[in-house]
Amino acid sequence: VCIMTDETTTGAPIPSTTDQPKQAAQSFFEKLESRVNEIDSYLCVGLDPHPSELGLGDDASLSEEERGDAAFTFCKTIIDSTAPYAAAYKPNAAFFESIGPNHGSSILQRVLSYIPSTIPILLDVKRGDIGSTALAYAHACYDIHADGVTLSPLMGYDSVEPFITGKYSQKGAFLLCKTSNPGSKDLQSLELKDGQ
């Protein structure tokens, strides 16, 4: 324990902030409920820096850094315009990953850091693996301070568990069920032999 002395007053030792009881962190859903109640809004704002919306044209010669800066500016503009109304933000990891291996993840981290800490972050990753791979994905998502994730649970609870248990028990997960894309009927609406 670190003891500091307040020499400007009595010279008596004062406890370090590490001696103070820590306030329990809010779970994702508590943080979301708190934010919804605070601003009376259910708006979840997607942050999808699609290359065609960054104003860069089709110039393939642009560097990762230039694409990354444009993606950050795009997201920052949206955050600045919507923060008073946003119950949550949902950045889509794929658009950041596609910026490139040197700058994609750092730009995503910059965007997440720019979002006010009172607004929950739902990282749109739609991961769906099991075991140690799922745990590695969970670490990757939560180490950059996401509050929750989107998951594709086709492989069952094994693919969800690492994201919401243990040290991640306060995190949130939204699971894909029946999706709206036209191709979803290929698997999600198959008729079984018994007619169901």
Short mmCIF file of C-alpha atoms in Angstrom, two decimals:
data_model
loop_
_atom_site.label_atom_id
_atom_site.label_comp_id
_atom_site.label_asym_id
_atom_site.label_seq_id
_atom_site.Cartn_x
_atom_site.Cartn_y
_atom_site.Cartn_z
CA VAL A 1 0.00 0.00 0.00
CA CYS A 2 1.32 3.39 -0.95
CA ILE A 3 1.03 6.05 1.74
CA MET A 4 1.28 9.68 0.72
CA THR A 5 1.72 12.65 3.00
CA ASP A 6 -0.35 15.77 2.71
CA GLU A 7 2.38 18.24 3.60
CA THR A 8 0.25 21.28 2.81
CA THR A 9 -2.10 20.64 5.74
CA THR A 10 -1.31 18.50 8.75
CA GLY A 11 1.51 16.34 7.52
CA ALA A 12 -0.61 13.31 8.41
CA PRO A 13 -0.48 10.33 6.11
CA ILE A 14 -3.42 10.03 3.75
CA PRO A 15 -4.39 6.73 2.21
CA SER A 16 -3.62 6.08 -1.40
CA THR A 17 -6.56 5.88 -3.77
CA THR A 18 -5.80 2.16 -3.92
CA ASP A 19 -7.06 1.94 -0.33
CA GLN A 20 -10.48 3.27 -1.34
CA PRO A 21 -13.18 0.71 -2.03
CA LYS A 22 -13.69 0.31 -5.76
CA GLN A 23 -17.12 0.95 -7.13
CA ALA A 24 -18.42 -2.09 -8.97
CA ALA A 25 -18.33 -1.61 -12.71
CA GLN A 26 -21.68 -1.48 -14.42
CA SER A 27 -22.58 -4.38 -16.63
CA PHE A 28 -23.16 -3.64 -20.30
CA PHE A 29 -26.92 -3.80 -19.85
CA GLU A 30 -26.86 -1.61 -16.71
CA LYS A 31 -24.75 0.95 -18.56
CA LEU A 32 -27.14 0.82 -21.52
CA GLU A 33 -30.22 1.16 -19.30
CA SER A 34 -28.62 4.08 -17.48
CA ARG A 35 -27.82 5.82 -20.76
CA VAL A 36 -31.32 5.22 -22.18
CA ASN A 37 -32.89 6.66 -19.02
CA GLU A 38 -30.51 9.64 -19.02
CA ILE A 39 -31.28 10.76 -22.57
CA ASP A 40 -34.71 9.14 -23.18
CA SER A 41 -33.51 7.55 -26.42
CA TYR A 42 -33.01 4.04 -27.80
CA LEU A 43 -30.86 5.17 -30.72
CA CYS A 44 -27.93 2.87 -31.49
CA VAL A 45 -25.62 4.59 -33.97
CA GLY A 46 -23.67 2.44 -36.40
CA LEU A 47 -20.12 3.47 -37.20
CA ASP A 48 -19.42 1.85 -40.56
CA PRO A 49 -16.67 3.75 -42.39
CA HIS A 50 -17.41 2.18 -45.76
CA PRO A 51 -14.70 3.21 -48.26
CA SER A 52 -17.27 4.66 -50.66
CA GLU A 53 -18.45 7.08 -47.95
CA LEU A 54 -15.04 8.42 -46.96
CA GLY A 55 -14.73 10.86 -49.85
CA LEU A 56 -11.53 9.26 -51.12
CA GLY A 57 -12.77 8.11 -54.50
CA ASP A 58 -11.44 4.88 -55.96
CA ASP A 59 -7.76 5.78 -55.71
CA ALA A 60 -6.05 2.47 -54.87
CA SER A 61 -2.76 4.30 -54.30
CA LEU A 62 -3.93 5.80 -50.99
CA SER A 63 -1.91 4.62 -48.02
CA GLU A 64 -3.36 2.81 -45.03
CA GLU A 65 -2.64 5.90 -42.98
CA GLU A 66 -4.67 8.10 -45.35
CA ARG A 67 -7.57 5.63 -45.36
CA GLY A 68 -7.35 5.36 -41.57
CA ASP A 69 -7.38 9.11 -41.06
CA ALA A 70 -10.41 9.41 -43.34
CA ALA A 71 -12.22 6.64 -41.44
CA PHE A 72 -11.49 8.31 -38.10
CA THR A 73 -12.70 11.70 -39.36
CA PHE A 74 -15.87 10.06 -40.74
CA CYS A 75 -16.64 8.40 -37.39
CA LYS A 76 -15.68 11.45 -35.34
CA THR A 77 -18.11 13.58 -37.36
CA ILE A 78 -20.92 11.10 -36.69
CA ILE A 79 -20.08 10.88 -32.97
CA ASP A 80 -19.92 14.67 -32.62
CA SER A 81 -23.33 15.00 -34.29
CA THR A 82 -25.10 12.20 -32.43
CA ALA A 83 -23.58 11.97 -28.93
CA PRO A 84 -26.46 13.85 -27.24
CA TYR A 85 -28.95 11.34 -28.70
CA ALA A 86 -27.03 8.05 -28.83
CA ALA A 87 -27.93 5.31 -26.37
CA ALA A 88 -25.05 3.26 -27.80
CA TYR A 89 -22.54 3.14 -30.63
CA LYS A 90 -21.99 0.08 -32.81
CA PRO A 91 -18.72 0.25 -34.78
CA ASN A 92 -18.37 -2.49 -37.38
CA ALA A 93 -14.93 -4.04 -36.95
CA ALA A 94 -14.74 -5.28 -40.55
CA PHE A 95 -14.53 -1.77 -42.00
CA PHE A 96 -11.61 -0.96 -39.70
CA GLU A 97 -9.87 -4.29 -40.35
CA SER A 98 -10.12 -3.62 -44.09
CA ILE A 99 -8.11 -0.40 -43.73
CA GLY A 100 -5.05 -2.61 -43.42
CA PRO A 101 -2.87 -4.52 -40.97
CA ASN A 102 -0.80 -1.55 -39.86
CA HIS A 103 -3.50 1.03 -39.10
CA GLY A 104 -6.91 -0.67 -39.04
CA SER A 105 -6.95 -1.76 -35.42
CA SER A 106 -5.32 1.44 -34.17
CA ILE A 107 -7.98 3.53 -35.93
CA LEU A 108 -10.70 1.39 -34.34
CA GLN A 109 -9.08 2.00 -30.95
CA ARG A 110 -8.96 5.75 -31.63
CA VAL A 111 -12.66 5.74 -32.48
CA LEU A 112 -13.58 3.74 -29.37
CA SER A 113 -11.51 6.07 -27.21
CA TYR A 114 -13.25 9.08 -28.72
CA ILE A 115 -16.72 7.83 -27.73
CA PRO A 116 -17.77 9.36 -24.37
CA SER A 117 -17.30 6.80 -21.58
CA THR A 118 -20.95 7.05 -20.51
CA ILE A 119 -22.12 5.70 -23.87
CA PRO A 120 -21.97 1.90 -24.29
CA ILE A 121 -20.00 0.45 -27.19
CA LEU A 122 -21.35 -2.63 -28.95
CA LEU A 123 -18.57 -3.90 -31.20
CA ASP A 124 -20.11 -5.43 -34.31
CA VAL A 125 -17.91 -8.45 -35.02
CA LYS A 126 -20.38 -11.35 -35.46
CA ARG A 127 -17.79 -13.85 -34.22
CA GLY A 128 -18.83 -17.48 -34.00
CA ASP A 129 -16.01 -19.88 -33.18
CA ILE A 130 -15.49 -22.12 -30.13
CA GLY A 131 -12.92 -22.88 -27.44
CA SER A 132 -9.60 -21.11 -27.37
CA THR A 133 -10.38 -19.30 -30.62
CA ALA A 134 -13.56 -17.79 -29.18
CA LEU A 135 -11.63 -16.77 -26.07
CA ALA A 136 -8.96 -15.12 -28.22
CA TYR A 137 -11.69 -13.20 -30.07
CA ALA A 138 -13.18 -12.13 -26.72
CA HIS A 139 -9.79 -10.83 -25.56
CA ALA A 140 -9.35 -8.93 -28.83
CA CYS A 141 -12.77 -7.27 -28.50
CA TYR A 142 -12.65 -6.39 -24.84
CA ASP A 143 -8.99 -5.38 -24.66
CA ILE A 144 -9.91 -2.38 -26.80
CA HIS A 145 -12.69 -1.47 -24.34
CA ALA A 146 -15.83 -2.67 -26.07
CA ASP A 147 -18.72 -3.10 -23.63
CA GLY A 148 -20.47 -5.74 -25.70
CA VAL A 149 -20.28 -7.63 -28.99
CA THR A 150 -22.43 -9.15 -31.69
CA LEU A 151 -22.05 -12.91 -32.12
CA SER A 152 -23.15 -15.60 -34.54
CA PRO A 153 -24.06 -18.54 -32.27
CA LEU A 154 -24.43 -21.22 -34.96
CA MET A 155 -21.95 -23.45 -33.10
CA GLY A 156 -23.95 -23.19 -29.86
CA TYR A 157 -23.30 -21.85 -26.39
CA ASP A 158 -19.62 -22.80 -26.69
CA SER A 159 -19.26 -19.92 -29.15
CA VAL A 160 -20.91 -17.42 -26.78
CA GLU A 161 -19.62 -18.47 -23.36
CA PRO A 162 -16.10 -16.93 -23.52
CA PHE A 163 -17.64 -13.52 -24.27
CA ILE A 164 -19.96 -13.40 -21.24
CA THR A 165 -18.40 -15.46 -18.43
CA GLY A 166 -15.43 -15.20 -16.09
CA LYS A 167 -13.74 -11.83 -16.26
CA TYR A 168 -16.19 -10.88 -19.04
CA SER A 169 -19.35 -11.60 -17.04
CA GLN A 170 -20.24 -7.88 -17.05
CA LYS A 171 -20.03 -7.67 -20.84
CA GLY A 172 -22.95 -7.94 -23.24
CA ALA A 173 -23.64 -10.06 -26.29
CA PHE A 174 -26.26 -9.66 -28.97
CA LEU A 175 -26.84 -12.91 -30.85
CA LEU A 176 -27.85 -13.22 -34.48
CA CYS A 177 -31.12 -15.11 -34.78
CA LYS A 178 -33.16 -14.62 -37.95
CA THR A 179 -31.45 -12.05 -40.12
CA SER A 180 -33.04 -9.82 -42.77
CA ASN A 181 -30.64 -10.43 -45.65
CA PRO A 182 -32.19 -12.27 -48.65
CA GLY A 183 -29.77 -15.17 -48.39
CA SER A 184 -30.74 -15.91 -44.79
CA LYS A 185 -33.57 -18.11 -46.07
CA ASP A 186 -30.97 -20.53 -47.45
CA LEU A 187 -30.43 -21.91 -43.93
CA GLN A 188 -32.71 -20.03 -41.55
CA SER A 189 -35.97 -20.82 -43.35
CA LEU A 190 -35.37 -24.35 -44.61
CA GLU A 191 -38.41 -26.56 -44.49
CA LEU A 192 -37.81 -29.87 -42.77
CA LYS A 193 -39.13 -33.20 -44.07
CA ASP A 194 -41.91 -33.12 -41.49
CA GLY A 195 -43.09 -29.76 -42.86
CA GLN A 196 -41.75 -27.55 -40.10
#
